[in-house]
Amino acid sequence: MALLLVLAQPPRALADPLVEQETRAAQARTVEKVSGKNVAVAILDRGIDWRHPDFRNADGSTRIAYIFDLSDNMGARAAGNPYGFGTLYTRAQIDAALNGGPPLATRDAVGHGTATAGNCCGNGRASGGRYTGVAPDSTLIIVKFTSDGAVAHDGQAAETAFFDATRFPQAVDFAVDKARELGMPLVMLANFGSVNGRADGSDAIAKKIDAVVGPGKPGLVFITGAGDDGGGDNHAFGTVAAGQNLALQFRKGQTGSVTLSLWYGASDRFAVSVSSPGASYGPYAAPANNSYDAQTTADFRYGQNGSVYYDNTWRLIYLTVNGPVGNYTLNLSGTQIGNAAGAGQFEAYLTPTYYSLKNANRFLSHVQAGKTIWPGAAARYNIVPNSYVFRTGWTGLNGGNYSVTTEGAVGDLWAGSSIGPTWDGRVGIDVSAPGERTITTYAPDSEWGTYRGNMVADGGGLYGMASAVSAAAPVTTGIVALMLQKNPGLDAAAIKTALQRSARADAFTGSVPNPRFGYGKVDALAALAAIPRVAVPASVTNCLFDWAEMHYEDLFRPRGAPTAGFAPYTYRYYAGSGNYLAVSADDNHIWLLGPGSGNQLLDVGAVTDYQGLAGCSSVGQR
């Protein structure tokens, strides 16, 4: 085992002050002496502006270990890419590009991914430390997993929207493999997802998450925000009786298309007919097992699978409507209804919907509040944050004063937050974090970079506003990175429990846990206090300190200010116990490369916690 000893750095400036105030993250960093150092953060989002100063070290080198761009298959067959798709960029390639070498083809055309990374992990370098993320010394692994599409502007090419859920398993495996190579614990964030399916843990994305993180899998944590699909009439629930009809009414309030997905039990069979503003269609009989019915009309595309959906025990009906704006009806007829509890029941969703547009796409009948978290967030071992309001006004880079006061009072849940429970009755939300609105990194060449009113006046065009669950999720991710620095041996279940038990309740959360705020508002200081440091065997500490005090007495028994001008260095020696130990200068924490840690550095406490523990009889050779 190896040991790394590091010396104190000057205190870092605060991150977004309101985020720090709400989460007590700055206090946590100070008290626990953590910053995300030696922790990998994998962000699955829309890419990153790899040139942004906040993702570079003081010497200008990159903080990004890898970028895996799934929007570009030019590097699908390149050496070092075993996945057969996407393009992989290494730290060396990024540094070369930053120093005038060949530019990288990858970008964040939207701006969302860069904002996500800043909320979690930005180091504030472009603002003199004014705006930093929660874990400013963490190491980034970026997966460009999706894009909403971006328009052409200011010499920047347009980007086509893309999303391929089938590549999620490989994206996660990539992050885990690279963190293992780095010898770091890993927290992953999937900052995407919309309500469109069965939120009970049976979705393929949820299953992959639960296969990778969970009890007995130390140093691996996954974050999935609840989603931005709350506040609208986009969820319907009902029961169809045998031989009876049920009319599920909805409004298409916008041009373009809207999709209705309806799930019902494997023991049931529904026949379907559809009414649009100008015509009626059907009925379409329920298809038999191992068959599929598909219909295309001037107003919609319809499909129903006669077999249960491949990753759960429910049947699926979908209806994609591209007809005129107006009211529609999906008529369900119970041709076969089982006898078990819940027979004849269905859950239905409309997408897209917008909480702020009450006359947009929405159900007109059988509306049920709740159950709006996206399917990937319904995994069992992930951590699901929601978003609450903590800022309503700012001054833009264009000099304008802006405010948003219609999305919830300060302290209350953001109006668009998806809420639980899950379909199988779990709360669905773990904690809530400040997400409406944060100040974070902006990619100036992205589409978001054209929104000068959203950029903050003192950010030099490199910082702006982020909002919704998409901002709350990376704040939570940063807190988890701090927790993993303190104890990288903890598994996702332990981290989840610590966050839940340390969350705070107030007048807005009400009694907790509940499907809106979960267990309360996240508290970084309390969460870190709730987890133990790594226990170090006395034989190891005794050997270490006997050796270190003999050779570097001032390091352990300071006289005046012995650390002034102390340059980074490393020494190794073979101890009588067969352990390799190393000393390096960085901050005043002790790090141990311990057995069973997966070659991860374990933060075991401050130097002062172990003073005077000398006493090993055999310290070996330098």
Coordinates of C-alpha atoms in Angstrom, one line a residue:
M1 CA 0.0 0.0 0.0
A2 CA 1.2 3.5 -0.6
L3 CA 0.7 6.7 1.3
L4 CA 0.6 10.2 0.0
L5 CA 1.1 13.2 2.2
V6 CA 0.2 16.6 1.0
L7 CA 0.5 20.2 2.4
A8 CA -2.1 23.0 2.7
Q9 CA -3.1 25.3 -0.1
P10 CA -4.6 28.8 0.3
P11 CA -8.4 28.8 0.8
R12 CA -10.4 28.8 -2.4
A13 CA -12.9 31.6 -3.2
L14 CA -16.5 30.7 -2.8
A15 CA -18.7 29.2 -5.5
D16 CA -22.0 30.8 -6.4
P17 CA -22.6 32.4 -3.0
L18 CA -26.2 31.5 -2.9
V19 CA -25.5 27.8 -3.7
E20 CA -22.8 27.8 -1.0
Q21 CA -25.3 29.4 1.5
E22 CA -28.0 26.9 0.7
T23 CA -25.9 23.7 0.7
R24 CA -23.1 24.7 3.2
A25 CA -20.7 23.3 0.6
A26 CA -17.9 25.9 1.4
Q27 CA -18.1 25.1 5.1
A28 CA -17.9 21.4 4.2
R29 CA -14.8 21.9 2.1
T30 CA -13.1 23.9 4.9
V31 CA -14.1 21.7 7.8
E32 CA -13.4 18.4 6.0
K33 CA -10.5 19.7 3.9
V34 CA -12.0 18.4 0.7
S35 CA -12.3 19.8 -2.8
G36 CA -13.0 16.8 -5.0
K37 CA -9.3 16.0 -5.4
N38 CA -8.5 12.5 -6.7
V39 CA -12.2 11.9 -7.5
A40 CA -13.4 11.4 -11.0
V41 CA -16.7 12.9 -12.1
A42 CA -18.2 11.5 -15.3
I43 CA -20.8 13.7 -17.0
L44 CA -23.1 12.3 -19.6
D45 CA -24.6 15.3 -21.3
R46 CA -24.3 17.5 -24.5
G47 CA -20.5 17.7 -24.4
I48 CA -18.2 20.4 -23.0
D49 CA -16.3 23.5 -24.0
W50 CA -12.9 22.0 -23.3
R51 CA -11.2 25.3 -23.9
H52 CA -13.0 27.0 -21.0
P53 CA -10.5 28.2 -18.3
D54 CA -12.5 26.7 -15.5
F55 CA -11.7 23.2 -16.8
R56 CA -8.0 23.9 -16.8
N57 CA -5.4 23.8 -14.1
A58 CA -3.3 26.8 -12.9
D59 CA -0.6 25.9 -15.4
G60 CA -3.1 25.8 -18.3
S61 CA -3.3 22.1 -18.6
T62 CA -6.6 20.4 -18.8
R63 CA -8.6 18.9 -15.9
I64 CA -10.4 16.7 -18.4
A65 CA -9.0 13.1 -18.4
Y66 CA -11.2 12.0 -21.4
I67 CA -13.9 13.1 -23.8
F68 CA -16.0 10.4 -25.5
D69 CA -18.1 12.0 -28.2
L70 CA -20.9 9.8 -29.3
S71 CA -22.1 12.3 -31.9
D72 CA -19.1 11.6 -34.1
N73 CA -18.1 8.2 -35.4
M74 CA -14.9 9.4 -37.2
G75 CA -12.9 7.7 -34.4
A76 CA -15.0 4.6 -34.1
R77 CA -12.1 2.4 -35.3
A78 CA -9.3 4.3 -33.8
A79 CA -6.7 2.7 -31.5
G80 CA -7.9 2.8 -27.9
N81 CA -11.6 2.9 -28.8
P82 CA -12.9 -0.6 -28.2
Y83 CA -16.6 0.4 -28.5
G84 CA -16.9 0.6 -32.3
F85 CA -18.6 4.0 -32.2
G86 CA -17.9 7.5 -31.1
T87 CA -14.6 9.4 -31.0
L88 CA -12.3 9.3 -27.9
Y89 CA -10.0 12.2 -26.9
T90 CA -7.3 11.8 -24.2
R91 CA -5.8 14.3 -21.8
A92 CA -2.7 14.4 -24.0
Q93 CA -4.8 15.3 -27.1
I94 CA -6.7 18.0 -25.2
D95 CA -3.5 19.5 -23.8
A96 CA -1.9 19.4 -27.3
A97 CA -4.9 21.3 -28.7
L98 CA -4.8 23.8 -25.9
N99 CA -1.1 24.5 -26.7
G100 CA -1.7 25.2 -30.4
G101 CA -1.8 21.6 -31.7
P102 CA -4.5 20.0 -33.9
P103 CA -7.9 21.3 -32.7
L104 CA -10.5 18.8 -31.4
A105 CA -13.6 18.3 -33.4
T106 CA -15.8 17.8 -30.3
R107 CA -17.8 20.7 -28.9
D108 CA -20.8 21.6 -26.8
A109 CA -23.0 23.2 -29.5
V110 CA -26.0 23.6 -27.1
G111 CA -24.2 24.9 -24.0
H112 CA -26.0 22.6 -21.5
G113 CA -23.1 20.2 -20.9
T114 CA -20.6 23.1 -20.1
A115 CA -23.1 24.6 -17.6
T116 CA -23.5 21.2 -16.0
A117 CA -19.8 20.7 -15.6
G118 CA -19.4 24.2 -14.1
N119 CA -22.1 23.7 -11.5
C120 CA -20.4 20.6 -10.3
C121 CA -16.7 21.0 -11.0
G122 CA -15.7 24.4 -12.3
N123 CA -12.6 25.9 -10.6
G124 CA -13.4 29.6 -11.1
R125 CA -10.2 30.3 -13.0
A126 CA -11.9 32.5 -15.5
S127 CA -13.5 34.7 -12.8
G128 CA -10.6 34.9 -10.4
G129 CA -12.4 32.4 -8.1
R130 CA -15.7 34.3 -8.1
Y131 CA -17.7 31.5 -9.6
T132 CA -16.6 28.0 -8.8
G133 CA -18.4 24.6 -8.7
V134 CA -18.9 22.5 -5.6
A135 CA -16.0 20.1 -6.3
P136 CA -13.4 22.4 -8.0
D137 CA -10.4 20.0 -7.9
S138 CA -12.2 16.9 -9.3
T139 CA -11.1 15.2 -12.5
L140 CA -13.6 15.2 -15.4
I141 CA -14.6 12.4 -17.7
I142 CA -17.0 13.8 -20.4
V143 CA -19.3 11.7 -22.5
K144 CA -21.2 13.6 -25.2
F145 CA -24.3 11.4 -25.0
T146 CA -27.0 13.5 -26.5
S147 CA -27.9 16.9 -28.0
D148 CA -31.1 18.9 -28.3
G149 CA -29.8 20.3 -31.6
A150 CA -28.5 23.8 -32.1
V151 CA -29.0 26.4 -34.8
A152 CA -26.2 27.8 -36.9
H153 CA -24.9 31.2 -35.6
D154 CA -21.9 33.4 -35.6
G155 CA -19.9 31.1 -37.8
Q156 CA -20.8 28.0 -35.8
A157 CA -22.4 25.1 -37.7
A158 CA -25.8 23.8 -36.7
E159 CA -26.0 20.6 -34.8
T160 CA -28.6 17.9 -35.4
A161 CA -30.4 16.5 -32.3
F162 CA -29.4 13.0 -31.3
F163 CA -30.1 10.5 -28.6
D164 CA -29.5 6.7 -28.6
A165 CA -30.4 5.0 -25.4
T166 CA -28.9 1.7 -26.6
R167 CA -25.4 3.2 -26.2
F168 CA -26.0 4.0 -22.5
P169 CA -24.4 0.7 -21.2
Q170 CA -21.2 1.3 -23.1
A171 CA -21.1 5.0 -22.0
V172 CA -21.3 3.9 -18.4
D173 CA -18.7 1.1 -18.9
F174 CA -16.4 3.7 -20.5
A175 CA -16.6 6.0 -17.4
V176 CA -16.1 3.1 -15.0
D177 CA -13.1 1.7 -16.9
K178 CA -11.4 5.1 -17.2
A179 CA -11.9 5.9 -13.5
R180 CA -10.4 2.6 -12.6
E181 CA -7.4 3.4 -14.8
L182 CA -7.1 6.7 -13.0
G183 CA -7.3 5.0 -9.6
M184 CA -10.1 7.2 -8.5
P185 CA -13.6 6.8 -7.1
L186 CA -16.3 7.8 -9.5
V187 CA -19.5 9.7 -9.4
M188 CA -21.5 9.7 -12.7
L189 CA -24.2 12.1 -13.7
A190 CA -26.8 11.5 -16.5
N191 CA -28.1 15.0 -17.1
F192 CA -30.9 14.2 -19.5
G193 CA -34.2 12.3 -19.5
S194 CA -37.9 12.9 -20.1
V195 CA -41.0 11.2 -18.8
N196 CA -42.1 8.7 -21.5
G197 CA -42.2 5.2 -19.9
R198 CA -42.4 2.9 -17.0
A199 CA -40.8 4.4 -13.9
D200 CA -40.4 1.3 -11.8
G201 CA -36.8 0.3 -12.3
S202 CA -37.5 -2.0 -15.2
D203 CA -36.3 0.4 -17.9
A204 CA -33.0 -0.6 -19.6
I205 CA -31.2 2.6 -18.4
A206 CA -32.3 2.0 -14.8
K207 CA -31.3 -1.7 -15.0
K208 CA -27.8 -0.7 -16.2
I209 CA -27.4 1.8 -13.3
D210 CA -28.4 -0.8 -10.8
A211 CA -26.0 -3.3 -12.3
V212 CA -23.0 -0.9 -11.9
V213 CA -23.7 0.8 -8.5
G214 CA -25.2 -0.4 -5.3
P215 CA -24.4 -2.3 -2.1
G216 CA -20.9 -3.8 -2.0
K217 CA -19.6 -1.7 -4.9
P218 CA -17.3 0.8 -3.3
G219 CA -16.4 4.1 -4.9
L220 CA -19.1 4.1 -7.6
V221 CA -22.2 6.4 -7.4
F222 CA -24.7 7.5 -10.0
I223 CA -26.9 10.6 -10.1
T224 CA -30.0 11.0 -12.2
G225 CA -32.1 14.2 -11.8
A226 CA -35.8 13.7 -11.4
G227 CA -36.7 15.4 -14.7
D228 CA -38.3 18.7 -15.8
D229 CA -41.7 17.2 -16.5
G230 CA -43.6 18.4 -13.4
G231 CA -46.3 21.1 -13.2
G232 CA -48.2 20.0 -16.3
D233 CA -51.1 17.7 -17.0
N234 CA -48.9 15.2 -18.7
H235 CA -49.8 12.0 -16.6
A236 CA -53.1 10.1 -16.8
F237 CA -54.2 7.1 -14.9
G238 CA -57.4 5.0 -15.2
T239 CA -59.0 1.6 -15.1
V240 CA -60.7 -0.1 -18.1
A241 CA -63.4 -2.6 -17.2
A242 CA -64.1 -5.8 -19.1
G243 CA -66.4 -5.1 -22.1
Q244 CA -66.4 -1.3 -21.3
N245 CA -65.0 1.7 -23.1
L246 CA -62.9 4.5 -21.6
A247 CA -62.3 7.8 -23.4
L248 CA -58.9 9.3 -22.7
Q249 CA -59.0 12.9 -23.9
F250 CA -56.0 15.1 -24.6
R251 CA -55.2 18.4 -26.3
K252 CA -52.5 18.9 -28.9
G253 CA -51.8 22.6 -28.2
Q254 CA -48.8 23.1 -30.4
T255 CA -47.7 22.6 -33.9
G256 CA -45.3 19.7 -34.5
S257 CA -45.8 16.3 -33.0
V258 CA -46.9 15.0 -29.6
T259 CA -46.5 11.4 -28.4
L260 CA -48.8 9.6 -26.1
S261 CA -47.4 6.4 -24.5
L262 CA -49.8 4.2 -22.6
W263 CA -48.8 1.2 -20.5
Y264 CA -51.2 -1.5 -19.3
G265 CA -50.9 -5.0 -17.7
A266 CA -49.8 -8.2 -19.4
S267 CA -53.0 -10.0 -18.4
D268 CA -55.2 -7.4 -20.2
R269 CA -56.0 -6.6 -23.9
F270 CA -57.2 -3.2 -25.1
A271 CA -58.7 -2.4 -28.5
V272 CA -58.2 1.1 -29.7
S273 CA -59.9 3.8 -31.7
V274 CA -58.9 7.4 -32.2
S275 CA -60.8 10.7 -32.8
S276 CA -59.1 13.8 -34.1
P277 CA -60.6 17.2 -34.6
G278 CA -61.7 16.2 -38.1
A279 CA -62.0 12.4 -38.3
S280 CA -62.4 9.1 -36.5
Y281 CA -60.2 6.1 -37.0
G282 CA -60.4 2.4 -36.0
P283 CA -61.2 0.4 -34.1
Y284 CA -57.9 -1.5 -34.1
A285 CA -58.1 -4.9 -32.4
A286 CA -55.6 -5.8 -29.7
P287 CA -52.8 -7.7 -31.5
A288 CA -52.1 -11.3 -30.6
N289 CA -48.9 -12.5 -28.9
N290 CA -45.8 -12.1 -31.0
S291 CA -47.5 -9.8 -33.4
Y292 CA -47.6 -6.0 -33.8
D293 CA -50.2 -3.6 -35.1
A294 CA -49.1 -0.4 -36.8
Q295 CA -51.3 2.2 -38.4
T296 CA -50.5 5.5 -40.2
T297 CA -53.1 8.1 -41.0
A298 CA -53.1 11.8 -42.0
D299 CA -53.3 12.7 -38.3
F300 CA -51.1 10.2 -36.4
R301 CA -49.0 7.1 -36.3
Y302 CA -50.3 4.3 -34.0
G303 CA -48.6 1.1 -32.7
Q304 CA -49.4 -1.6 -30.2
N305 CA -47.3 -4.7 -29.4
G306 CA -49.1 -7.9 -28.8
S307 CA -46.3 -9.1 -26.5
V308 CA -45.2 -7.5 -23.3
Y309 CA -42.5 -4.9 -23.6
Y310 CA -39.1 -6.4 -23.6
D311 CA -37.8 -5.2 -20.3
N312 CA -41.0 -5.3 -18.1
T313 CA -44.3 -7.0 -17.8
W314 CA -46.6 -4.4 -19.3
R315 CA -47.9 -3.8 -22.8
L316 CA -47.3 -0.6 -24.7
I317 CA -49.6 1.5 -26.9
Y318 CA -48.1 4.6 -28.6
L319 CA -49.7 7.3 -30.6
T320 CA -47.6 10.0 -32.2
V321 CA -49.9 12.8 -33.3
N322 CA -48.8 15.2 -36.1
G323 CA -52.3 16.5 -37.1
P324 CA -53.8 19.9 -36.4
V325 CA -53.9 21.6 -33.1
G326 CA -57.1 20.6 -31.2
N327 CA -58.7 18.0 -29.0
Y328 CA -58.1 14.3 -29.5
T329 CA -59.5 11.1 -27.9
L330 CA -57.9 7.7 -27.5
N331 CA -60.7 5.3 -26.9
L332 CA -59.8 2.1 -25.0
S333 CA -62.0 -1.0 -25.0
G334 CA -61.4 -3.8 -22.5
T335 CA -61.6 -6.9 -24.7
Q336 CA -59.7 -9.0 -22.1
I337 CA -59.2 -8.0 -18.4
G338 CA -57.4 -10.2 -15.9
N339 CA -58.4 -11.0 -12.3
A340 CA -55.3 -9.9 -10.4
A341 CA -55.1 -6.7 -8.4
G342 CA -54.6 -3.7 -10.6
A343 CA -56.2 -5.5 -13.7
G344 CA -57.4 -3.0 -16.3
Q345 CA -55.2 -0.2 -15.0
F346 CA -53.1 2.0 -17.3
E347 CA -50.5 4.7 -16.9
A348 CA -50.2 7.2 -19.8
Y349 CA -47.9 10.1 -20.6
L350 CA -47.7 13.0 -23.1
T351 CA -44.5 14.4 -24.3
P352 CA -43.4 17.0 -24.9
T353 CA -45.3 19.1 -22.4
Y354 CA -44.3 22.4 -20.7
Y355 CA -45.3 23.3 -17.2
S356 CA -45.3 27.0 -18.1
L357 CA -47.7 26.6 -21.1
K358 CA -51.0 25.7 -19.7
N359 CA -52.7 25.7 -23.1
A360 CA -50.0 23.4 -24.6
N361 CA -50.1 19.6 -24.9
R362 CA -52.0 18.2 -22.0
F363 CA -54.5 15.6 -20.9
L364 CA -58.1 16.7 -20.5
S365 CA -59.4 13.6 -18.6
H366 CA -58.1 11.1 -16.1
V367 CA -55.3 13.5 -15.1
Q368 CA -53.3 12.3 -12.1
A369 CA -50.6 14.4 -10.3
G370 CA -47.2 12.8 -9.7
K371 CA -45.4 9.8 -11.1
T372 CA -43.5 12.2 -13.5
I373 CA -39.9 11.2 -12.9
W374 CA -38.2 9.8 -16.0
P375 CA -37.7 6.0 -16.2
G376 CA -33.9 6.1 -15.8
A377 CA -34.3 7.9 -12.5
A378 CA -36.4 5.1 -11.1
A379 CA -33.4 2.9 -10.6
R380 CA -33.0 1.6 -7.0
Y381 CA -29.4 2.5 -6.3
N382 CA -29.0 5.9 -8.0
I383 CA -29.4 9.2 -6.2
V384 CA -32.3 11.4 -7.5
P385 CA -32.2 15.1 -6.7
N386 CA -35.0 17.6 -7.3
S387 CA -34.7 21.3 -7.8
Y388 CA -35.9 24.2 -5.6
V389 CA -35.9 28.0 -6.2
F390 CA -33.2 30.1 -4.5
R391 CA -32.6 33.0 -7.0
T392 CA -35.2 34.9 -9.0
G393 CA -33.2 37.9 -10.4
W394 CA -29.9 38.9 -12.0
T395 CA -28.2 41.5 -14.2
G396 CA -27.3 40.3 -17.7
L397 CA -24.2 40.9 -19.7
N398 CA -26.2 43.2 -21.9
G399 CA -27.0 45.4 -18.8
G400 CA -30.6 44.4 -18.5
N401 CA -32.1 43.4 -15.2
Y402 CA -34.1 40.1 -15.3
S403 CA -36.4 38.3 -12.9
V404 CA -38.4 35.1 -13.0
T405 CA -41.1 35.1 -10.3
T406 CA -43.7 32.7 -11.8
E407 CA -41.8 29.4 -11.2
G408 CA -42.1 29.2 -7.4
A409 CA -41.2 31.3 -4.4
V410 CA -37.7 31.4 -3.1
G411 CA -37.3 28.2 -1.0
D412 CA -40.2 26.3 -2.7
L413 CA -39.9 23.5 -5.3
W414 CA -39.2 24.7 -8.8
A415 CA -42.6 24.5 -10.7
G416 CA -41.3 22.2 -13.4
S417 CA -39.7 19.6 -11.1
S418 CA -40.8 16.1 -11.8
I419 CA -42.2 14.4 -8.7
G420 CA -42.6 10.9 -7.4
P421 CA -43.6 8.3 -6.5
T422 CA -42.3 5.6 -8.7
W423 CA -44.8 3.3 -10.3
D424 CA -43.9 0.6 -7.7
G425 CA -44.5 2.9 -4.8
R426 CA -41.1 4.3 -3.8
V427 CA -40.7 7.9 -2.9
G428 CA -38.8 8.5 -6.0
I429 CA -36.9 11.6 -4.9
D430 CA -33.9 11.4 -2.5
V431 CA -33.1 15.1 -1.8
S432 CA -33.6 18.5 -3.3
A433 CA -30.9 20.9 -4.3
P434 CA -30.8 24.6 -5.3
G435 CA -31.2 24.6 -9.1
E436 CA -33.4 27.6 -9.9
R437 CA -31.1 29.6 -10.7
T438 CA -27.4 28.9 -10.5
I439 CA -24.5 30.9 -11.9
T440 CA -22.2 28.6 -13.9
T441 CA -19.8 28.2 -16.8
Y442 CA -21.0 29.1 -20.3
A443 CA -19.5 28.0 -23.6
P444 CA -19.3 31.3 -25.6
D445 CA -19.5 29.6 -29.0
S446 CA -22.6 27.6 -28.1
E447 CA -26.2 28.5 -28.7
W448 CA -26.5 29.4 -25.0
G449 CA -23.6 31.8 -25.6
T450 CA -25.9 33.9 -27.8
Y451 CA -28.3 34.5 -24.9
R452 CA -26.6 37.6 -23.5
G453 CA -29.4 38.3 -21.1
N454 CA -28.7 35.0 -19.5
M455 CA -25.0 35.7 -19.1
V456 CA -24.1 37.5 -15.8
A457 CA -22.8 41.1 -16.0
D458 CA -19.5 40.3 -14.2
G459 CA -18.8 37.0 -15.9
G460 CA -16.9 38.3 -19.0
G461 CA -19.1 36.2 -21.3
L462 CA -18.0 33.0 -19.7
Y463 CA -20.6 32.6 -17.0
G464 CA -24.4 32.7 -17.0
M465 CA -27.6 31.4 -15.5
A466 CA -28.6 27.7 -15.3
S467 CA -31.9 26.4 -14.0
A468 CA -34.2 23.5 -13.3
V469 CA -33.3 20.0 -12.3
S470 CA -30.5 20.2 -14.8
A471 CA -28.7 22.6 -12.4
A472 CA -29.7 20.9 -9.2
A473 CA -28.3 17.5 -10.3
P474 CA -24.7 18.7 -10.8
V475 CA -24.8 20.6 -7.5
T476 CA -25.6 17.3 -5.8
T477 CA -23.0 15.5 -7.9
G478 CA -20.4 17.9 -6.6
I479 CA -21.4 17.2 -3.0
V480 CA -21.1 13.5 -3.7
A481 CA -17.6 14.1 -5.1
L482 CA -16.6 15.7 -1.8
M483 CA -18.0 12.7 0.1
L484 CA -16.0 10.3 -2.0
Q485 CA -12.8 12.3 -1.4
K486 CA -13.4 11.9 2.3
N487 CA -14.2 8.2 2.0
P488 CA -13.8 6.6 -1.4
G489 CA -14.6 3.2 0.0
L490 CA -18.3 4.0 0.5
D491 CA -20.8 2.5 -1.9
A492 CA -23.8 4.2 -3.5
A493 CA -26.2 2.9 -0.8
A494 CA -24.1 4.4 2.0
I495 CA -23.8 7.8 0.1
K496 CA -27.5 7.8 -0.6
T497 CA -28.4 7.1 3.1
A498 CA -26.0 9.8 4.3
L499 CA -27.6 12.3 2.0
Q500 CA -31.1 11.4 3.0
R501 CA -30.5 11.4 6.7
S502 CA -28.6 14.7 6.7
A503 CA -31.0 16.6 4.5
R504 CA -32.9 19.5 6.2
A505 CA -36.6 20.1 6.4
D506 CA -38.3 23.5 6.5
A507 CA -41.7 25.1 6.0
F508 CA -41.5 24.5 2.2
T509 CA -40.5 20.9 2.4
G510 CA -43.2 20.0 5.0
S511 CA -43.0 16.6 6.5
V512 CA -40.4 14.4 4.9
P513 CA -39.9 12.1 3.1
N514 CA -42.3 13.1 0.4
P515 CA -42.5 12.7 -3.4
R516 CA -41.7 16.4 -4.0
F517 CA -38.6 17.2 -1.9
G518 CA -37.6 13.7 -1.0
Y519 CA -35.9 13.6 2.4
G520 CA -35.4 17.4 2.4
K521 CA -32.9 20.0 1.1
V522 CA -29.4 18.7 0.7
D523 CA -26.8 19.8 3.3
A524 CA -23.2 19.2 2.3
L525 CA -21.7 19.9 5.7
A526 CA -24.1 17.5 7.5
A527 CA -23.7 14.9 4.8
L528 CA -19.9 14.8 5.1
A529 CA -20.1 14.8 8.8
A530 CA -22.4 11.7 8.5
I531 CA -19.8 9.5 6.8
P532 CA -16.7 8.1 8.5
R533 CA -13.1 8.5 7.4
V534 CA -11.2 5.5 6.3
A535 CA -9.8 3.6 9.3
V536 CA -6.0 3.1 9.1
P537 CA -4.4 0.2 11.0
A538 CA -2.2 1.4 13.8
S539 CA 0.7 -0.7 12.5
V540 CA 0.6 1.4 9.3
T541 CA 0.4 4.8 10.9
N542 CA 3.1 3.8 13.5
C543 CA 5.5 2.7 10.7
L544 CA 4.7 5.8 8.7
F545 CA 5.2 8.3 11.4
D546 CA 8.3 6.8 12.8
W547 CA 9.9 7.0 9.4
A548 CA 8.5 10.4 8.6
E549 CA 9.4 12.0 11.9
M550 CA 13.0 10.7 11.6
H551 CA 13.5 12.1 8.1
Y552 CA 11.1 15.1 8.0
E553 CA 10.6 16.2 11.5
D554 CA 9.5 19.7 10.6
L555 CA 6.7 18.2 8.5
F556 CA 5.1 16.7 11.5
R557 CA 6.2 19.0 14.3
P558 CA 6.1 22.5 12.8
R559 CA 8.4 25.2 14.0
G560 CA 7.2 28.5 12.8
A561 CA 6.1 28.1 9.2
P562 CA 8.1 25.2 7.9
T563 CA 5.9 24.6 4.9
A564 CA 6.6 27.9 3.3
G565 CA 8.0 27.3 -0.2
F566 CA 7.7 23.6 0.2
A567 CA 7.8 22.2 -3.3
P568 CA 5.9 19.1 -4.5
Y569 CA 8.0 15.9 -4.3
T570 CA 7.7 12.2 -3.8
Y571 CA 9.7 9.7 -1.7
R572 CA 9.2 5.9 -1.4
Y573 CA 10.6 3.4 1.0
Y574 CA 10.0 -0.2 1.9
A575 CA 8.7 -0.6 5.4
G576 CA 9.2 -3.7 7.5
S577 CA 5.6 -4.6 7.1
G578 CA 6.0 -4.8 3.3
N579 CA 4.2 -1.5 2.6
Y580 CA 5.2 1.1 0.1
L581 CA 4.7 4.6 1.3
A582 CA 5.0 7.9 -0.5
V583 CA 5.1 11.6 0.5
S584 CA 4.0 14.4 -1.8
A585 CA 3.2 18.1 -1.1
D586 CA -0.2 19.5 -2.0
D587 CA -2.4 20.0 1.1
N588 CA -2.4 18.8 4.7
H589 CA -4.2 15.6 4.3
I590 CA -2.9 12.0 4.5
W591 CA -3.8 9.6 1.7
L592 CA -3.5 5.9 1.8
L593 CA -3.6 3.5 -1.1
G594 CA -5.3 0.8 0.8
P595 CA -6.2 -2.9 0.2
G596 CA -9.6 -3.4 -1.2
S597 CA -9.9 0.1 -2.4
G598 CA -9.5 -0.7 -6.1
N599 CA -6.3 1.3 -6.2
Q600 CA -8.1 4.4 -5.0
L601 CA -6.6 7.0 -2.8
L602 CA -8.3 6.9 0.6
D603 CA -8.5 10.2 2.5
V604 CA -7.7 9.3 6.1
G605 CA -7.5 12.6 7.9
A606 CA -5.4 15.6 8.6
V607 CA -1.7 15.4 9.4
T608 CA -2.4 16.7 12.9
D609 CA -4.7 13.8 13.6
Y610 CA -1.8 11.4 13.6
Q611 CA 1.0 13.4 15.3
G612 CA 2.9 11.4 17.9
L613 CA 2.0 7.9 16.7
A614 CA 5.6 6.9 16.1
G615 CA 6.7 3.5 17.4
C616 CA 7.3 1.0 14.6
S617 CA 10.4 -1.0 15.5
S618 CA 11.4 -1.7 11.9
V619 CA 11.0 1.0 9.3
G620 CA 13.1 -0.4 6.5
Q621 CA 15.1 1.5 4.0
R622 CA 14.6 4.8 2.2

